[in-house]
Amino acid sequence: MAGAGDRVVPDGAPVERRGRLLDRRQPVPLGSEGSRRILFQRLLGEHSGRAPELRHRRSAGGLDPAPDRHLACGRQPLAPAPGDATCADGFVRFQGLPGQGERASPIPDGGLQYFQYALVRAGEHNFWKRPVRTARQFANQRPAQPSGGSEDQFLIGQPRAGRALVAQSRSRGRLFRVEPSGLRVRPGGFRLWDAAAAGHESCEWLDRLADRKEYAVGGGEPRLAPMPAPRGNPGAGFGDGDGLGLTEVFPHRRVSLREHDGESKERPMMQILRQMPVLRYLFACSLLSFLLLAATSIWAAGPRSQNPADLVVDYKLFQNPPGEYRGHWWFTWNLSTLTEEAVIKMIRQAAQSDACGSFMITPSGGSTINLSEAFLRGTRRQPDTRGVAYLSEEYFRLYRLAIEEGLRNGLPMRVLYDELQYPSGMAGGLLYSKYPEAGAKSLELAERNVTGPAKIELSIPIENGIYVGAVLMNRETFERIDVSRNKTAKGAIFPVPKGNWKAMLFYLDPTIRPASNKGGFVDYLDAGAVDKFIQITFDAYYSRLKEYFGDPIQMTFYDEPCMHLSNGRMWTPGFNEAFQKAYGFSPMKYYPALWYDIGPETAAARNALFGFRTRLYAENYIGRMAAWCARHNIDLSGHQDQEEVRNPVGIHGDLMKVFEHQQIPGIDDIYFTGRSNVAYKVVTSSAFNWDKPLVMAETYAAYRQMSPSTALKTAMDQYAMGVNVQIGGRPRALGPDGDRFVGRMSYLLRHGRHVADLAVLYPIAFMQAAYFFATPPTSNRPASPPQFYWPLEGGLIPPELDYMDLGEMLFRGLRLDFTYLHPEVLEKRTIIENGLLTLNNKENREQFRVLILPGGDTISAAAAKRIVEFYRAGGVIVATRRLPSKSAEFGRNREVLEMVAEVFGFPAGDPLTAEIRPVVDDFKNYFAHRNSTGGRAYFLPEPDIKLLNAVLREAVPVRDVDIQLPPMWPVKMGTEYDGALTYIHKVKDSRDIYFFANSQDTAVDASVVLRGKKNLEIWNPHTGERLAAEVRHSEQNGEPVTTVRLRLAPVTAVFFVGP
């Protein structure tokens, strides 16, 4: 039975790890049997005169004693020889092993030059975990040199079972991943990985490399000759647009090695360093420290998700997508029963299935030995000593075993789950056990109606409550008086003026909620508390597994943090102080608005308080984790809870803003296809708003019915809505073909610029104004605890809150794509040019022709100002159900009313001054208004699909994508949803990418009119095939258009890709 340190050779015979190091000064003979690989290495200057430390491995048979085949040294250029590798048309072609045929790889930028290399025999030698000494990440990039002297390092070999080889280029400052489909460019990492073959028995390093001597191979080995560089971006990577690069070398004959007696040439500095070991050591340490510091500062500046290879459109990568674009196995570890054998078995079985490109581990259970009695009591858990304790040394030993076993089997662990089950923020109970003061708290209210004049005392009704403040509110005039200074040991005593008043005392309750295994999570609003959580979890992983951060670990994953679990009212002790520091006044006298209507200031008060709570959540929790990830060369991913709730204020605050600082926004898709449809565009739009190139979806968890068809329906719907990373367990029947389908979609749809004519203002100001803490039970769950289900269901939903219905009407009903715009983004990240509203991002620079205002009575004054500016510049505004009349800020209602008057022609809210347009056959009216610059505004009090389509057809006569089919309405929702025809249009690498998904059980045969003159190819995500598309060019309303025919069988998808 294989142990933690064992590997298995190809024939299944176990090998064992030995502890001694190989003597680097004594050559080890290379065997002549088995497949061979070649390590081509440009001189990096092993100035220390020492070779890297490599673990020696020996099998039962020992090393092959073949003294006649030692590596030899010399300095001669390699010339092409008959029967070796051939060079033509910018490619190097290698003859493969029997049955594998010829392989072609593009020449690197700058041509192939003079390499050092060594012969390595599979089954005997493994350059594994060798630190790469040059770690210049994106710094001081320079183009490849035209002749010898460049300092690149390449590892070229034969990947087996999807495993990758990785090397680092010093001159270009990047880490290169070589996969079976070709070269992948990935920033980050300090390691040279050879994960191509299992069962390596020993290691040999070119010890003479330290002497600056080079090696030449004779007798039938592949030879490389300089070639002109193909087109591409010099210095930006290999080959054509960072696509394929040097891949596999498959020598198929026995190799004889000959020695050369040429002398090496050294720079004087290197001679000095060779003769002075101490100076050499200090020089190496200083250089390494400098490079590490430079790399760390660069990594912290930007997300790791900005992979240059994602920015190109390469058909070969589309055909055979590398593992990082494919799915992720989701391994569940029961720590109570977990064994080494189980870890190894699950990894090997997953690798053999070839149905995913990587994996993630979700632990549960385990020993409670490290948890406090207070935590166990508060979460109603029983002590348990079985198994492995979460984040213990034994836990990390098994975790390392899983990572290494995955690398040995070509299945890297790319995603690090950050919790023991969910929700994230508990550290498996360690957070509350070690720092109970850092736990989440709820805001509570003790109140009494009183008639003054009088004197009243209000006490905190629980023993460990935390005093926040006290307020008097007149029940008739809504006058409010902050009486917080009258604090006592148990509450507050204060005088009450004449009149009818409500006396309110506010305090925090630190009781663990809920009293279950989901309780005991961190105070997400408190930066200090979150730092303690990071220290317990993230720092623990990094301190023990730091060599894997960046590669293979590319991202963390948090799971369902939420504020409603804290009795529906999460709050933090430092709220008032932080608010006053941010805005210059105390929020205390506005606290009554959290429960009650306080008169004309209600909307502004709730926006101030709930908006600041979301800001604390987004910055102190999400933001601090994202910053930690950036400093450690990984990305933060994860998702919130209950994204489909129409008003998110009570759950996570603001489903767009929470992802402002997160490198990879995410969403959860559970139970059944279509459940989260209304929320997808909110999350993906958040990514588009803040220029995030990747969007993740946890998928298929707890699906009630699962089949290959169901899995495909969900996946293609997700990707049409903007997702491009999928994590979750699929049905095994989907297999490698389904995995490649996901990989192809992911590859083409990551990065790029999203194209949509329509922007929909995200009505967060109205949602915050409409939400309040309350205790009455919800209407459809009268027997449930109100403090839990009230926020879970969004509180009382105003009937005019129609943004999600409007989104479904547009996206699935009319088949018109759109982007939700957050009001802060509308204010700070958009510009108006040529009558278009432009999202002025660096990569995702969208241009909108129409701005839609969903129903709601509250809007920010800054948003109102931008709406007026767009209208004056000739833009089109469409509003539904209810026009705004209140500002989200104090004292600025007039600015909102003036906007409505100018744009919609409703002075003082009077609609009769606007033009009324009847829709006679439907007995409905809508209002239209124009200005002298071409600006148009429409108000639809009762929008339906026919009315909305007519208005948008007038506003945008030539659409970006116009599917020539009748609208689909009504769109089925919830469990009744049975698929739709949807699309997404992106521009990447200056090429149009149109993705059409038919998740219905019926076929589609329709014409599609595309704005602009396009020449397109059809790329099939199911098979990887491509063929020319039949297109027809014409004009519509004076604009050039292209018509294609869209034929899709049930549950299929297709790409149309521009040249």
Tab-separated table of C-alpha atoms in Angstrom, residues 497-881:
chain	number	residue	atom	x	y	z
A	497	PRO	CA	-39.519	66.356	27.134
A	498	LYS	CA	-43.199	67.147	26.888
A	499	GLY	CA	-45.071	65.138	24.299
A	500	ASN	CA	-45.469	61.552	23.095
A	501	TRP	CA	-42.102	59.891	22.624
A	502	LYS	CA	-40.551	56.565	21.850
A	503	ALA	CA	-37.491	55.921	23.994
A	504	MET	CA	-35.005	53.561	22.345
A	505	LEU	CA	-31.828	51.980	23.664
A	506	PHE	CA	-29.551	50.231	21.135
A	507	TYR	CA	-27.087	47.519	22.123
A	508	LEU	CA	-25.142	44.629	20.609
A	509	ASP	CA	-25.739	40.983	21.444
A	510	PRO	CA	-22.595	38.804	21.040
A	511	THR	CA	-24.486	35.521	21.483
A	512	ILE	CA	-23.443	32.864	18.979
A	513	ARG	CA	-26.040	32.668	16.227
A	514	PRO	CA	-27.302	30.449	14.880
A	515	ALA	CA	-26.913	27.894	17.649
A	516	SER	CA	-25.669	25.251	15.197
A	517	ASN	CA	-22.605	24.287	13.223
A	518	LYS	CA	-23.097	27.506	11.204
A	519	GLY	CA	-22.531	29.708	14.252
A	520	GLY	CA	-19.429	31.348	15.656
A	521	PHE	CA	-18.295	33.236	12.567
A	522	VAL	CA	-16.247	36.406	12.544
A	523	ASP	CA	-17.515	39.971	12.807
A	524	TYR	CA	-17.310	40.678	9.085
A	525	LEU	CA	-17.596	44.435	9.704
A	526	ASP	CA	-14.567	44.713	12.004
A	527	ALA	CA	-11.143	44.903	10.353
A	528	GLY	CA	-9.345	43.740	13.493
A	529	ALA	CA	-11.587	40.709	13.876
A	530	VAL	CA	-11.123	39.780	10.210
A	531	ASP	CA	-7.356	40.057	10.618
A	532	LYS	CA	-7.573	37.445	13.371
A	533	PHE	CA	-9.547	35.163	11.070
A	534	ILE	CA	-6.950	35.630	8.323
A	535	GLN	CA	-4.166	34.877	10.760
A	536	ILE	CA	-5.800	31.628	11.893
A	537	THR	CA	-6.666	30.388	8.409
A	538	PHE	CA	-4.891	32.033	5.484
A	539	ASP	CA	-1.590	32.523	7.304
A	540	ALA	CA	-1.689	28.931	8.528
A	541	TYR	CA	-2.081	27.598	4.996
A	542	TYR	CA	0.628	29.858	3.650
A	543	SER	CA	3.169	29.122	6.361
A	544	ARG	CA	2.941	25.388	5.638
A	545	LEU	CA	2.205	25.324	1.912
A	546	LYS	CA	3.694	28.541	0.582
A	547	GLU	CA	5.610	26.825	-2.219
A	548	TYR	CA	2.285	25.978	-3.836
A	549	PHE	CA	0.805	29.477	-3.719
A	550	GLY	CA	0.610	30.914	-7.215
A	551	ASP	CA	1.087	27.532	-8.806
A	552	PRO	CA	-0.758	25.252	-8.515
A	553	ILE	CA	-2.975	27.166	-6.030
A	554	GLN	CA	-4.440	30.053	-8.001
A	555	MET	CA	-7.394	31.188	-5.887
A	556	THR	CA	-9.155	30.862	-2.573
A	557	PHE	CA	-12.868	30.178	-2.284
A	558	TYR	CA	-15.132	31.532	0.449
A	559	ASP	CA	-18.606	30.090	0.864
A	560	GLU	CA	-21.857	31.856	1.824
A	561	PRO	CA	-20.826	34.479	4.361
A	562	CYS	CA	-23.900	36.517	5.237
A	563	MET	CA	-25.178	39.061	7.707
A	564	HIS	CA	-28.683	37.724	8.276
A	565	LEU	CA	-27.472	34.813	10.428
A	566	SER	CA	-26.671	37.306	13.221
A	567	ASN	CA	-30.316	37.502	14.273
A	568	GLY	CA	-30.997	39.311	11.018
A	569	ARG	CA	-29.161	42.435	12.225
A	570	MET	CA	-25.356	42.158	12.063
A	571	TRP	CA	-23.604	45.213	13.529
A	572	THR	CA	-20.207	46.053	15.010
A	573	PRO	CA	-18.984	48.036	18.046
A	574	GLY	CA	-16.901	50.453	15.980
A	575	PHE	CA	-19.681	51.396	13.579
A	576	ASN	CA	-20.424	54.882	14.937
A	577	GLU	CA	-16.789	55.897	15.232
A	578	ALA	CA	-15.982	54.726	11.699
A	579	PHE	CA	-19.110	56.435	10.321
A	580	GLN	CA	-18.253	59.755	11.950
A	581	LYS	CA	-14.698	59.529	10.656
A	582	ALA	CA	-15.973	58.876	7.119
A	583	TYR	CA	-18.808	61.441	6.978
A	584	GLY	CA	-18.116	63.976	9.705
A	585	PHE	CA	-21.265	63.489	11.814
A	586	SER	CA	-22.667	60.933	14.228
A	587	PRO	CA	-25.202	58.454	12.852
A	588	MET	CA	-26.838	57.886	16.254
A	589	LYS	CA	-30.001	59.937	15.826
A	590	TYR	CA	-30.764	58.075	12.591
A	591	TYR	CA	-30.782	54.625	14.218
A	592	PRO	CA	-34.596	54.661	14.670
A	593	ALA	CA	-34.914	54.509	10.847
A	594	LEU	CA	-33.498	50.997	11.008
A	595	TRP	CA	-36.838	49.925	12.530
A	596	TYR	CA	-39.319	52.733	11.837
A	597	ASP	CA	-40.375	55.420	9.439
A	598	ILE	CA	-38.807	58.623	10.762
A	599	GLY	CA	-40.455	61.020	8.313
A	600	PRO	CA	-38.890	62.774	5.284
A	601	GLU	CA	-35.370	61.683	6.219
A	602	THR	CA	-36.175	57.969	6.273
A	603	ALA	CA	-34.788	57.135	2.813
A	604	ALA	CA	-31.565	59.087	3.325
A	605	ALA	CA	-31.068	57.702	6.850
A	606	ARG	CA	-31.429	54.104	5.728
A	607	ASN	CA	-29.131	54.674	2.768
A	608	ALA	CA	-26.542	56.186	5.084
A	609	LEU	CA	-26.675	53.377	7.653
A	610	PHE	CA	-27.202	50.340	5.432
A	611	GLY	CA	-24.863	51.738	2.804
A	612	PHE	CA	-22.074	52.187	5.335
A	613	ARG	CA	-22.660	48.710	6.743
A	614	THR	CA	-22.179	47.293	3.233
A	615	ARG	CA	-19.038	49.360	2.838
A	616	LEU	CA	-17.598	47.893	6.044
A	617	TYR	CA	-18.515	44.389	4.887
A	618	ALA	CA	-16.994	44.913	1.436
A	619	GLU	CA	-13.812	46.562	2.682
A	620	ASN	CA	-13.085	44.980	6.055
A	621	TYR	CA	-14.001	41.402	5.152
A	622	ILE	CA	-13.923	40.891	1.382
A	623	GLY	CA	-11.383	43.635	0.808
A	624	ARG	CA	-8.910	42.517	3.442
A	625	MET	CA	-9.001	38.928	2.207
A	626	ALA	CA	-8.537	40.144	-1.374
A	627	ALA	CA	-5.543	42.250	-0.345
A	628	TRP	CA	-3.994	39.262	1.458
A	629	CYS	CA	-4.502	37.118	-1.635
A	630	ALA	CA	-2.903	39.729	-3.888
A	631	ARG	CA	0.151	39.869	-1.617
A	632	HIS	CA	0.458	36.088	-1.794
A	633	ASN	CA	0.061	35.726	-5.547
A	634	ILE	CA	-3.421	34.226	-5.627
A	635	ASP	CA	-6.919	35.547	-6.295
A	636	LEU	CA	-9.926	35.745	-3.998
A	637	SER	CA	-13.055	34.007	-5.229
A	638	GLY	CA	-16.238	32.919	-3.522
A	639	HIS	CA	-19.916	33.783	-3.367
A	640	GLN	CA	-22.556	35.257	-1.082
A	641	ASP	CA	-25.693	33.553	0.211
A	642	GLN	CA	-29.177	33.695	-1.339
A	643	GLU	CA	-28.228	35.881	-4.302
A	644	GLU	CA	-31.673	35.536	-5.900
A	645	VAL	CA	-33.428	37.468	-3.090
A	646	ARG	CA	-34.811	40.636	-4.667
A	647	ASN	CA	-33.723	42.942	-1.860
A	648	PRO	CA	-30.268	41.881	-0.619
A	649	VAL	CA	-29.819	44.586	2.022
A	650	GLY	CA	-30.512	42.297	4.983
A	651	ILE	CA	-28.341	39.423	3.712
A	652	HIS	CA	-25.144	40.806	2.199
A	653	GLY	CA	-26.021	44.447	1.754
A	654	ASP	CA	-25.406	45.098	-1.928
A	655	LEU	CA	-24.816	42.200	-4.324
A	656	MET	CA	-22.794	44.369	-6.690
A	657	LYS	CA	-20.642	46.429	-4.338
A	658	VAL	CA	-19.559	43.451	-2.212
A	659	PHE	CA	-17.372	42.342	-5.150
A	660	GLU	CA	-15.704	45.701	-5.734
A	661	HIS	CA	-12.415	44.518	-4.207
A	662	GLN	CA	-12.695	40.795	-4.997
A	663	GLN	CA	-10.551	39.562	-7.863
A	664	ILE	CA	-13.032	36.886	-8.993
A	665	PRO	CA	-16.697	37.592	-8.159
A	666	GLY	CA	-18.862	34.512	-7.725
A	667	ILE	CA	-22.385	33.148	-7.519
A	668	ASP	CA	-23.973	29.973	-6.178
A	669	ASP	CA	-26.218	27.772	-8.326
A	670	ILE	CA	-27.882	25.084	-6.232
A	671	TYR	CA	-30.920	22.818	-6.159
A	672	PHE	CA	-32.143	23.140	-9.764
A	673	THR	CA	-31.487	24.777	-13.120
A	674	GLY	CA	-32.834	28.326	-13.254
A	675	ARG	CA	-33.023	28.970	-9.507
A	676	SER	CA	-30.406	31.718	-9.643
A	677	ASN	CA	-31.227	33.090	-13.102
A	678	VAL	CA	-32.431	36.454	-11.790
A	679	ALA	CA	-29.154	37.015	-9.925
A	680	TYR	CA	-26.550	35.973	-12.479
A	681	LYS	CA	-26.608	39.242	-14.363
A	682	VAL	CA	-26.211	41.160	-11.092
A	683	VAL	CA	-23.005	39.304	-10.221
A	684	THR	CA	-21.536	39.252	-13.724
A	685	SER	CA	-22.423	42.926	-14.133
A	686	SER	CA	-20.509	43.654	-10.937
A	687	ALA	CA	-17.474	42.089	-12.597
A	688	PHE	CA	-18.064	44.143	-15.742
A	689	ASN	CA	-18.525	47.324	-13.654
A	690	TRP	CA	-15.260	46.988	-11.751
A	691	ASP	CA	-13.309	45.450	-14.641
A	692	LYS	CA	-12.913	41.922	-13.276
A	693	PRO	CA	-11.958	39.483	-16.058
A	694	LEU	CA	-13.157	36.288	-14.340
A	695	VAL	CA	-16.524	35.339	-12.834
A	696	MET	CA	-16.970	32.087	-10.907
A	697	ALA	CA	-20.051	29.961	-10.361
A	698	GLU	CA	-20.363	27.200	-7.774
A	699	THR	CA	-22.649	24.805	-9.583
A	700	TYR	CA	-24.738	21.668	-9.134
A	701	ALA	CA	-24.599	21.527	-5.318
A	702	ALA	CA	-27.582	19.613	-3.907
A	703	TYR	CA	-29.273	19.438	-7.317
A	704	ARG	CA	-32.557	17.607	-6.928
A	705	GLN	CA	-32.258	15.983	-10.332
A	706	MET	CA	-28.970	15.591	-12.133
A	707	SER	CA	-28.233	14.299	-15.612
A	708	PRO	CA	-25.787	15.173	-18.399
A	709	SER	CA	-28.526	17.206	-20.092
A	710	THR	CA	-29.238	19.149	-16.896
A	711	ALA	CA	-25.555	19.849	-16.380
A	712	LEU	CA	-25.140	21.121	-19.948
A	713	LYS	CA	-28.241	23.328	-19.711
A	714	THR	CA	-26.989	24.988	-16.550
A	715	ALA	CA	-23.464	25.453	-17.878
A	716	MET	CA	-24.420	27.059	-21.188
A	717	ASP	CA	-26.920	29.352	-19.458
A	718	GLN	CA	-24.205	30.432	-17.015
A	719	TYR	CA	-21.688	31.250	-19.698
A	720	ALA	CA	-24.206	33.186	-21.775
A	721	MET	CA	-24.870	35.303	-18.669
A	722	GLY	CA	-21.174	36.123	-18.201
A	723	VAL	CA	-19.721	33.331	-16.059
A	724	ASN	CA	-16.373	31.931	-17.200
A	725	VAL	CA	-15.159	29.768	-14.285
A	726	GLN	CA	-17.179	26.790	-13.086
A	727	ILE	CA	-16.580	24.965	-9.791
A	728	GLY	CA	-18.678	22.040	-8.662
A	729	GLY	CA	-19.399	18.366	-9.037
A	730	ARG	CA	-20.897	17.257	-12.337
A	731	PRO	CA	-22.490	13.903	-13.173
A	732	ARG	CA	-19.784	11.397	-14.001
A	733	ALA	CA	-21.637	10.522	-17.196
A	734	LEU	CA	-20.694	13.938	-18.575
A	735	GLY	CA	-17.090	12.733	-18.645
A	736	PRO	CA	-14.135	14.307	-20.470
A	737	ASP	CA	-16.273	15.531	-23.380
A	738	GLY	CA	-18.473	17.604	-21.109
A	739	ASP	CA	-15.407	18.894	-19.322
A	740	ARG	CA	-13.855	20.045	-22.599
A	741	PHE	CA	-17.150	21.722	-23.471
A	742	VAL	CA	-16.860	23.808	-20.306
A	743	GLY	CA	-13.158	24.395	-20.961
A	744	ARG	CA	-13.774	25.727	-24.449
A	745	MET	CA	-16.440	28.120	-23.229
A	746	SER	CA	-14.171	29.269	-20.407
A	747	TYR	CA	-11.220	29.851	-22.687
A	748	LEU	CA	-13.043	32.061	-25.178
A	749	LEU	CA	-15.188	33.962	-22.676
A	750	ARG	CA	-12.549	34.971	-20.134
A	751	HIS	CA	-11.376	38.572	-20.349
A	752	GLY	CA	-12.323	40.766	-23.265
A	753	ARG	CA	-14.885	43.548	-23.614
A	754	HIS	CA	-18.555	42.843	-23.080
A	755	VAL	CA	-20.836	44.380	-25.709
A	756	ALA	CA	-24.403	45.423	-24.867
A	757	ASP	CA	-26.619	48.283	-26.021
A	758	LEU	CA	-28.523	48.511	-22.745
A	759	ALA	CA	-27.526	49.510	-19.219
A	760	VAL	CA	-29.936	49.010	-16.304
A	761	LEU	CA	-29.363	51.125	-13.198
A	762	TYR	CA	-28.989	48.859	-10.161
A	763	PRO	CA	-31.619	50.275	-7.742
A	764	ILE	CA	-29.649	49.854	-4.536
A	765	ALA	CA	-30.713	53.284	-3.211
A	766	PHE	CA	-34.381	52.291	-3.455
A	767	MET	CA	-33.711	48.870	-1.902
A	768	GLN	CA	-31.874	50.392	1.043
A	769	ALA	CA	-34.625	52.960	1.530
A	770	ALA	CA	-37.282	50.227	1.481
A	771	TYR	CA	-35.573	47.825	3.900
A	772	PHE	CA	-35.813	47.941	7.684
A	773	PHE	CA	-35.278	45.621	10.632
A	774	ALA	CA	-38.564	44.156	11.797
A	775	THR	CA	-40.035	41.432	13.929
A	776	PRO	CA	-43.383	40.499	12.383
A	777	PRO	CA	-43.287	37.114	10.662
A	778	THR	CA	-43.177	37.024	6.887
A	779	SER	CA	-46.377	36.382	5.022
A	780	ASN	CA	-45.564	32.983	3.573
A	781	ARG	CA	-43.791	31.532	6.603
A	782	PRO	CA	-45.855	32.667	9.595
A	783	ALA	CA	-44.498	29.993	11.901
A	784	SER	CA	-40.804	30.662	11.175
A	785	PRO	CA	-38.494	32.815	13.307
A	786	PRO	CA	-39.007	36.329	11.911
A	787	GLN	CA	-35.516	37.540	12.719
A	788	PHE	CA	-34.124	34.897	10.347
A	789	TYR	CA	-36.583	34.752	7.463
A	790	TRP	CA	-37.330	38.465	7.290
A	791	PRO	CA	-33.950	39.352	5.757
A	792	LEU	CA	-33.732	35.987	3.989
A	793	GLU	CA	-36.778	36.964	1.954
A	794	GLY	CA	-35.793	40.591	1.494
A	795	GLY	CA	-38.242	42.077	3.974
A	796	LEU	CA	-41.372	43.618	2.488
A	797	ILE	CA	-40.805	43.899	-1.262
A	798	PRO	CA	-42.364	47.027	-2.800
A	799	PRO	CA	-44.377	46.127	-5.922
A	800	GLU	CA	-42.454	48.649	-8.035
A	801	LEU	CA	-39.096	46.914	-7.310
A	802	ASP	CA	-39.007	45.289	-10.745
A	803	TYR	CA	-35.312	45.198	-11.712
A	804	MET	CA	-35.055	41.407	-11.675
A	805	ASP	CA	-38.297	40.933	-13.612
A	806	LEU	CA	-37.109	43.568	-16.034
A	807	GLY	CA	-33.821	41.725	-16.439
A	808	GLU	CA	-35.582	38.466	-17.292
A	809	MET	CA	-37.885	40.279	-19.722
A	810	LEU	CA	-34.876	41.733	-21.519
A	811	PHE	CA	-32.429	38.838	-21.434
A	812	ARG	CA	-34.635	35.796	-21.947
A	813	GLY	CA	-37.884	37.328	-23.183
A	814	LEU	CA	-36.598	39.804	-25.790
A	815	ARG	CA	-33.158	38.158	-26.081
A	816	LEU	CA	-31.408	41.497	-25.506
A	817	ASP	CA	-28.249	41.497	-23.414
A	818	PHE	CA	-27.618	44.256	-20.887
A	819	THR	CA	-25.373	45.285	-17.993
A	820	TYR	CA	-26.542	46.436	-14.567
A	821	LEU	CA	-24.772	49.679	-13.642
A	822	HIS	CA	-24.123	50.382	-9.985
A	823	PRO	CA	-24.895	54.036	-9.164
A	824	GLU	CA	-21.357	54.551	-7.835
A	825	VAL	CA	-19.992	53.218	-11.104
A	826	LEU	CA	-22.379	55.419	-13.083
A	827	GLU	CA	-21.020	58.398	-11.178
A	828	LYS	CA	-17.289	57.583	-11.076
A	829	ARG	CA	-16.471	55.213	-13.938
A	830	THR	CA	-18.608	56.375	-16.861
A	831	ILE	CA	-18.113	59.135	-19.402
A	832	ILE	CA	-20.422	60.458	-22.102
A	833	GLU	CA	-19.103	60.583	-25.646
A	834	ASN	CA	-20.886	60.843	-29.000
A	835	GLY	CA	-24.273	60.306	-27.413
A	836	LEU	CA	-23.143	57.054	-25.763
A	837	LEU	CA	-22.754	56.265	-22.077
A	838	THR	CA	-19.313	54.677	-21.846
A	839	LEU	CA	-18.119	52.472	-19.008
A	840	ASN	CA	-14.584	53.795	-19.052
A	841	ASN	CA	-12.696	50.719	-17.873
A	842	LYS	CA	-9.273	49.662	-19.047
A	843	GLU	CA	-10.397	46.313	-20.487
A	844	ASN	CA	-14.182	46.094	-20.264
A	845	ARG	CA	-14.977	49.413	-21.934
A	846	GLU	CA	-18.673	49.073	-22.696
A	847	GLN	CA	-20.715	51.627	-24.637
A	848	PHE	CA	-24.434	51.908	-23.935
A	849	ARG	CA	-27.096	53.486	-26.133
A	850	VAL	CA	-29.893	53.243	-23.576
A	851	LEU	CA	-29.993	53.657	-19.792
A	852	ILE	CA	-32.975	51.954	-18.118
A	853	LEU	CA	-34.216	53.063	-14.690
A	854	PRO	CA	-36.160	50.289	-12.908
A	855	GLY	CA	-39.041	51.264	-10.674
A	856	GLY	CA	-38.249	52.995	-7.392
A	857	ASP	CA	-38.732	56.252	-5.557
A	858	THR	CA	-35.128	56.792	-4.385
A	859	ILE	CA	-31.960	57.503	-6.357
A	860	SER	CA	-28.626	59.094	-5.525
A	861	ALA	CA	-28.205	62.752	-6.454
A	862	ALA	CA	-24.995	61.880	-8.319
A	863	ALA	CA	-26.850	59.313	-10.423
A	864	ALA	CA	-29.579	61.857	-11.169
A	865	LYS	CA	-26.960	64.325	-12.345
A	866	ARG	CA	-25.369	61.786	-14.709
A	867	ILE	CA	-28.804	60.865	-16.115
A	868	VAL	CA	-29.444	64.512	-16.985
A	869	GLU	CA	-26.005	64.793	-18.622
A	870	PHE	CA	-26.627	61.693	-20.738
A	871	TYR	CA	-30.056	62.960	-21.789
A	872	ARG	CA	-28.652	66.384	-22.747
A	873	ALA	CA	-25.980	64.673	-24.857
A	874	GLY	CA	-28.616	62.868	-26.909
A	875	GLY	CA	-28.900	59.709	-24.841
A	876	VAL	CA	-31.976	57.557	-24.371
A	877	ILE	CA	-33.549	57.016	-20.922
A	878	VAL	CA	-36.279	54.452	-20.224
A	879	ALA	CA	-37.976	54.301	-16.804
A	880	THR	CA	-40.496	51.772	-15.529
A	881	ARG	CA	-43.296	51.635	-12.947
